[in-house]
Coordinates of C-alpha atoms in Angstrom, one line a residue:
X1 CA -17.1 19.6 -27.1
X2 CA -14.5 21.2 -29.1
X3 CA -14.3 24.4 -26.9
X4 CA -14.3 22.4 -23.9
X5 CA -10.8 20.7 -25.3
X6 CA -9.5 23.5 -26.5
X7 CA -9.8 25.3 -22.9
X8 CA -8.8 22.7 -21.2
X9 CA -5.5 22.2 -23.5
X10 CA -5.3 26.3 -22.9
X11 CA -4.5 25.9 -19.1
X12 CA -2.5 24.7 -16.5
X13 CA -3.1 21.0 -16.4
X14 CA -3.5 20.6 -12.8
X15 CA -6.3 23.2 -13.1
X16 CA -7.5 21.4 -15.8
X17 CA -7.3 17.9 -14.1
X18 CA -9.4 20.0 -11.0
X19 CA -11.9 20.7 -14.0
X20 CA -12.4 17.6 -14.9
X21 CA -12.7 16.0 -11.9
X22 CA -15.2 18.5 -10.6
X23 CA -17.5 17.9 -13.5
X24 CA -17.2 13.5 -12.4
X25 CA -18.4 15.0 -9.0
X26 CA -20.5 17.1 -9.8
X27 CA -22.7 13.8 -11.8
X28 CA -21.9 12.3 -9.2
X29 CA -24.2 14.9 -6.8
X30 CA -27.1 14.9 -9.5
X31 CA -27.2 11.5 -9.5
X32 CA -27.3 11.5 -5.5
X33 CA -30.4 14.0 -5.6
X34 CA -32.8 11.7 -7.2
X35 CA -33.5 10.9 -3.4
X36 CA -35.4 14.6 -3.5
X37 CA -37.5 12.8 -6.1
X38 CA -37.6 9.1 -5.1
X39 CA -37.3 7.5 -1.9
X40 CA -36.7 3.8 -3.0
X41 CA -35.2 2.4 -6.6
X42 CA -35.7 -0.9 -8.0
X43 CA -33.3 -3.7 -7.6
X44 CA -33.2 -4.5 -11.2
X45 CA -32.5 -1.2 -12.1
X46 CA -29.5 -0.7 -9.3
X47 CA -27.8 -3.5 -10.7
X48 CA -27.7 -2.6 -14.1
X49 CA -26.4 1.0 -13.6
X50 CA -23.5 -0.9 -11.1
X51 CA -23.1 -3.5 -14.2
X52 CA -22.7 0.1 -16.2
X53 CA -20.4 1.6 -14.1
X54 CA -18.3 -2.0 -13.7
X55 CA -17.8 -1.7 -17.9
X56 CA -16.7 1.8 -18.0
X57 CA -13.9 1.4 -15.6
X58 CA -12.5 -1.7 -17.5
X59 CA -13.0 0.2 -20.5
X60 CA -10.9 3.1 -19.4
X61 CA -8.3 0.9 -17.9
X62 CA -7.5 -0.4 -21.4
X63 CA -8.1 2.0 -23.5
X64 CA -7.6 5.8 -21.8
X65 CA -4.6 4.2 -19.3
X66 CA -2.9 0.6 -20.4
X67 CA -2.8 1.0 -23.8
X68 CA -1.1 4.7 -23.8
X69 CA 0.9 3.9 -21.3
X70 CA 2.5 0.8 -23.0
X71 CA 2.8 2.5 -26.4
X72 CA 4.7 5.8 -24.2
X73 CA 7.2 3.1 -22.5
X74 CA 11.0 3.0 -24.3
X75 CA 11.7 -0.3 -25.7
X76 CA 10.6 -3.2 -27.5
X77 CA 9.1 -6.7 -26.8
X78 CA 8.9 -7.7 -23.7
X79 CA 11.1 -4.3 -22.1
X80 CA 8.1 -2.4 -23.2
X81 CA 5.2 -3.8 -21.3
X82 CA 7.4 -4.2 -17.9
X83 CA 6.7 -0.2 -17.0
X84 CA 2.8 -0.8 -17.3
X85 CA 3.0 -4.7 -15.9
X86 CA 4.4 -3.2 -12.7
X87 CA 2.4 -0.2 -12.6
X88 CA -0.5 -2.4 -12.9
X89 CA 0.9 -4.7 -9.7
X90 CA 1.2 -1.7 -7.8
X91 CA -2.2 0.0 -8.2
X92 CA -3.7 -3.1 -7.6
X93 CA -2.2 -3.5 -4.3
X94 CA -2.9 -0.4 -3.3
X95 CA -6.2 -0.7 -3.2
X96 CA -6.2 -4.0 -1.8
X97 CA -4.5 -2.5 0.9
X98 CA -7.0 0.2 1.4
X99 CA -9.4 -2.8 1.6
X100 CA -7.7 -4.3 4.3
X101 CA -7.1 -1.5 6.3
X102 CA -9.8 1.2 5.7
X103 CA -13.7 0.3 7.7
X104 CA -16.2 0.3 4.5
X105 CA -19.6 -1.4 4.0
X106 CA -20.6 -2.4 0.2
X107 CA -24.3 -1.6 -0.5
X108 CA -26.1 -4.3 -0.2
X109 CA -24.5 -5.7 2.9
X110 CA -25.3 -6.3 6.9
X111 CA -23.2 -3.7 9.0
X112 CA -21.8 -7.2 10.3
X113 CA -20.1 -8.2 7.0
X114 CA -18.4 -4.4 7.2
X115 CA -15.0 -4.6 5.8
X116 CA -11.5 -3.6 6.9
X117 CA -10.0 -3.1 10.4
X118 CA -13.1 -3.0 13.3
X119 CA -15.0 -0.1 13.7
X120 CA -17.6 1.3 15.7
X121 CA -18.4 4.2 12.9
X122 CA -22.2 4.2 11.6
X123 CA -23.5 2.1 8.8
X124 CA -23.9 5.5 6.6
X125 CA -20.3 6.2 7.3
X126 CA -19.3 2.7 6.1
X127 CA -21.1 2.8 2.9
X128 CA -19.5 6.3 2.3
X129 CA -16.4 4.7 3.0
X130 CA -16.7 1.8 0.4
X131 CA -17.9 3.8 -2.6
X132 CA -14.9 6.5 -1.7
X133 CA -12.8 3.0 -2.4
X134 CA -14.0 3.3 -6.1
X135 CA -13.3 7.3 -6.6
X136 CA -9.8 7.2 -5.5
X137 CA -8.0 5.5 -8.7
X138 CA -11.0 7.3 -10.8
X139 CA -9.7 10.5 -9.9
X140 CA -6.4 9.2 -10.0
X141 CA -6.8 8.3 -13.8
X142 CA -8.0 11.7 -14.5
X143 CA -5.4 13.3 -13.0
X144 CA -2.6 10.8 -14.5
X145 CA -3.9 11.4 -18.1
X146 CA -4.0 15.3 -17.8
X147 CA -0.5 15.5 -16.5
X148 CA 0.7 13.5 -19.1
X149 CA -0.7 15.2 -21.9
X150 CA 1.0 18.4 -20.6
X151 CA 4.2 16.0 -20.5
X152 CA 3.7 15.4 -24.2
X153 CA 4.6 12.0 -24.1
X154 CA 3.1 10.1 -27.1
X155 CA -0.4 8.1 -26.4
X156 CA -1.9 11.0 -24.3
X157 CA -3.9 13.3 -25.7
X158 CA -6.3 16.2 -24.5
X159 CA -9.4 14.5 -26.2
X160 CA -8.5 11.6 -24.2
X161 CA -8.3 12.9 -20.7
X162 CA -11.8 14.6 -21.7
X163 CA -13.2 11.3 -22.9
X164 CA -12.1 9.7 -19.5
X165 CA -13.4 12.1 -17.5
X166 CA -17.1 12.5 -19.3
X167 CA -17.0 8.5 -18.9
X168 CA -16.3 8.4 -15.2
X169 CA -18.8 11.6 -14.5
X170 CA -21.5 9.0 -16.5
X171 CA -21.0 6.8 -14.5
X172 CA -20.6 8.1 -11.4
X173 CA -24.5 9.5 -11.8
X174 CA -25.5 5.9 -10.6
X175 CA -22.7 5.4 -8.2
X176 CA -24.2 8.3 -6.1
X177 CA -27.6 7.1 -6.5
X178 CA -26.6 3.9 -5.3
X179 CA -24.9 5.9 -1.9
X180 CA -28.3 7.8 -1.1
X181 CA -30.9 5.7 -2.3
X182 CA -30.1 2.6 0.4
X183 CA -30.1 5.6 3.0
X184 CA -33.4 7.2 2.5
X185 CA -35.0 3.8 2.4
X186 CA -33.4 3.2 5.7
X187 CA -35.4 6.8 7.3
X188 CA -31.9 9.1 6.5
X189 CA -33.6 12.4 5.2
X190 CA -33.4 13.8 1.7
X191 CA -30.9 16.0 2.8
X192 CA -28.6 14.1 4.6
X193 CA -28.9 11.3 1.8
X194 CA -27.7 13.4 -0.6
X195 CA -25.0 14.9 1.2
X196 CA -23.2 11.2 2.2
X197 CA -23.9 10.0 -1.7
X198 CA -21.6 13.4 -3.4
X199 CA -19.4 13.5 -0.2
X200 CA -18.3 9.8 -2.1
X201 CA -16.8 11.8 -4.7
X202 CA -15.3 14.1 -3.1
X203 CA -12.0 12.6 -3.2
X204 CA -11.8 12.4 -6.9
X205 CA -10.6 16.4 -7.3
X206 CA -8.0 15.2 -4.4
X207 CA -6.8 12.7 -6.3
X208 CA -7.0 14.3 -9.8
X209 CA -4.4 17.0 -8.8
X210 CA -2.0 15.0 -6.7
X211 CA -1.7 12.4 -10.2
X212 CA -1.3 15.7 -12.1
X213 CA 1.3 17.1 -10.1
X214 CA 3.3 14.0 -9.7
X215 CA 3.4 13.2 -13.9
X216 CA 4.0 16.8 -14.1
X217 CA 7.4 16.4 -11.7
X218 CA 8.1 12.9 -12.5
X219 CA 7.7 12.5 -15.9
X220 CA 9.7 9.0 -16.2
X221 CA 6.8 7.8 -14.0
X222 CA 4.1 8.0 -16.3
X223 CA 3.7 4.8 -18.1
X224 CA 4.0 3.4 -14.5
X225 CA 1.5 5.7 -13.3
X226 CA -1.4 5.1 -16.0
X227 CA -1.1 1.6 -15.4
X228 CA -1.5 2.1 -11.4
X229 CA -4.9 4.0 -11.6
X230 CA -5.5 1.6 -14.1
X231 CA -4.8 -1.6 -11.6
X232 CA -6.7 0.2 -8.9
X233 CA -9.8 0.2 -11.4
X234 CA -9.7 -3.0 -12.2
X235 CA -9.5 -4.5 -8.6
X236 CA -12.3 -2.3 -7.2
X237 CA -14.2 -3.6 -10.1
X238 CA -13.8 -7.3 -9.7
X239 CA -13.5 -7.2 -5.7
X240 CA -16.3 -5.3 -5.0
X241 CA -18.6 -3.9 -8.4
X242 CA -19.5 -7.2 -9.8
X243 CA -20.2 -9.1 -6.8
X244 CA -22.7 -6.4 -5.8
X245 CA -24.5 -7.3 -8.9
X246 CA -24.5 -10.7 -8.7
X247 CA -26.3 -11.0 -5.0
X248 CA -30.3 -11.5 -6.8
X249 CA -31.4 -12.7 -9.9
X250 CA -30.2 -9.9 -12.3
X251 CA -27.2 -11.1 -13.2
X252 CA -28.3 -10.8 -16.9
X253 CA -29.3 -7.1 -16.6
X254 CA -26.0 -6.4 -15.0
X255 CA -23.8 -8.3 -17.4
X256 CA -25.7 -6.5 -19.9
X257 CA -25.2 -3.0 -18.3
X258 CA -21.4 -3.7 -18.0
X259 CA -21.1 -4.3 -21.8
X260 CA -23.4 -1.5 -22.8
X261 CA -20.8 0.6 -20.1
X262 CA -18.0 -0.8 -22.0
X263 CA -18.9 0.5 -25.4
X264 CA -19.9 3.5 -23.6
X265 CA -16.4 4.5 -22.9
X266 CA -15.0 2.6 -25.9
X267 CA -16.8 5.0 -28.2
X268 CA -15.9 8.0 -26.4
X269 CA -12.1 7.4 -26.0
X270 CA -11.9 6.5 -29.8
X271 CA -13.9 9.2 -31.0
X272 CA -12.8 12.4 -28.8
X273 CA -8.8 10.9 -28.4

């Protein structure tokens, strides 16, 4: 792991946001290809790995995004918190926005409850769509983080941005699972199932370098810009990853899976930042 910081602190950190985010897709495709293995996955299981990948994201929100992004803000008191409070507002919005406007389908749903403005765009399209929804602020964050460490501004560090990005690529090995697998059971081959699960991911390299770039340019934006990947997390996680988990009865395995998620990403931005 130590050779893995140290490159990435060697290089540009646009390239190395690129990095990072490639390895969160590339999980993301391994985790898609169980469907060359398996054609169906249990329920139970499903909801624990969403209940997983629910934790992480808050985890990161507060402790790879909010919590630098407060301590890098000038001021004291209240001044201080105003930067991420806003931020926060903003990224939330954003994707709520996004939810409004963009045609999506959540997993477990009729192609009748699709979301967003009307469509006539397949059901595998839709659920494409929705888990795209969670990789924009994922990449986002990665990107943010990378671009402020190479800003130097105090709270970001390189073992950070690496802790965030191993965190995310965990648990985005379920989230592509949870793209193919309703697919295949539905008569989608292998193949094609596994190429709509990674495609969800592909936006994350997208979205790591245009955060990298803009922190890079726009320094003063930081704090404001940890704390919008950081509202955009936490929306997609209460507006559409927990109520996926709570449609059967395994709301106890995915509560679980969302505090085992949480320490997950606890432990690795504590002990690599």
């Amino acid at each position: 792991m130590d050779i893995i910081i140290n490159y990435l602190q060697s290089i540009d950190p646009v390239l190395a946001a690129f990095y990072a985010s490639l390895f969160t897709w590339i999980l993301t495709a391994a985790g898609a290809a169980l469907v060359f293995v398996f054609r169906g996955m249990n329920r139970t299981l499903l909801d624990g790995a969403l209940g997983f990948t629910g934790g992480v994201m808050v985890a990161a929100s507060f402790w790879s995004l909010l919590a630098p992004g407060i301590e890098m803000s000038p001021g004291e008191g209240f001044t201080k918190v105003v930067p991420s409070a806003v931020g926060f507002a903003a990224g939330a919005l954003f994707i709520f926005a996004l939810d409004k406007i963009l045609p999506h389908l959540h997993i477990n749903f009729d192609k009748s409850e699709a979301e967003g403005l009307q469509s006539t765009w397949r059901r595998t399209t839709l659920l494409v769509l929705a888990i795209t929804l969670h990789n924009i602020p994922e990449g986002l964050a990665v990107g943010v983080l990378f671009g402020g460490v190479a800003a130097g501004m105090p709270g970001a560090s390189i073992g950070a941005a690496v802790a965030l990005a191993v965190g995310i690529g965990i648990q985005n090995f379920p989230e592509g699972l949870a793209v193919s697998m309703p697919l295949r059971r539905q008569g989608v081959s292998p193949f094609k199932s596994w190429w709509y699960g990674q495609l969800s991911a592909a936006v994350e390299p997208v979205a790591a370098v245009a955060g990298a770039v803009a922190v890079t340019f726009f320094t003063p934006l930081l704090p404001y810009a940890l704390a919008f990947a950081a509202g955009a997390m936490i929306f997609v996680v209460i507006e559409e990853v927990v109520p996926e988990t709570q449609l059967e009865a395994n709301t106890d395995i995915a509560t679980l899976g969302f505090v085992l998620g949480f320490i997950v990403m606890m432990t690795l931005d504590v002990g690599l930042g």
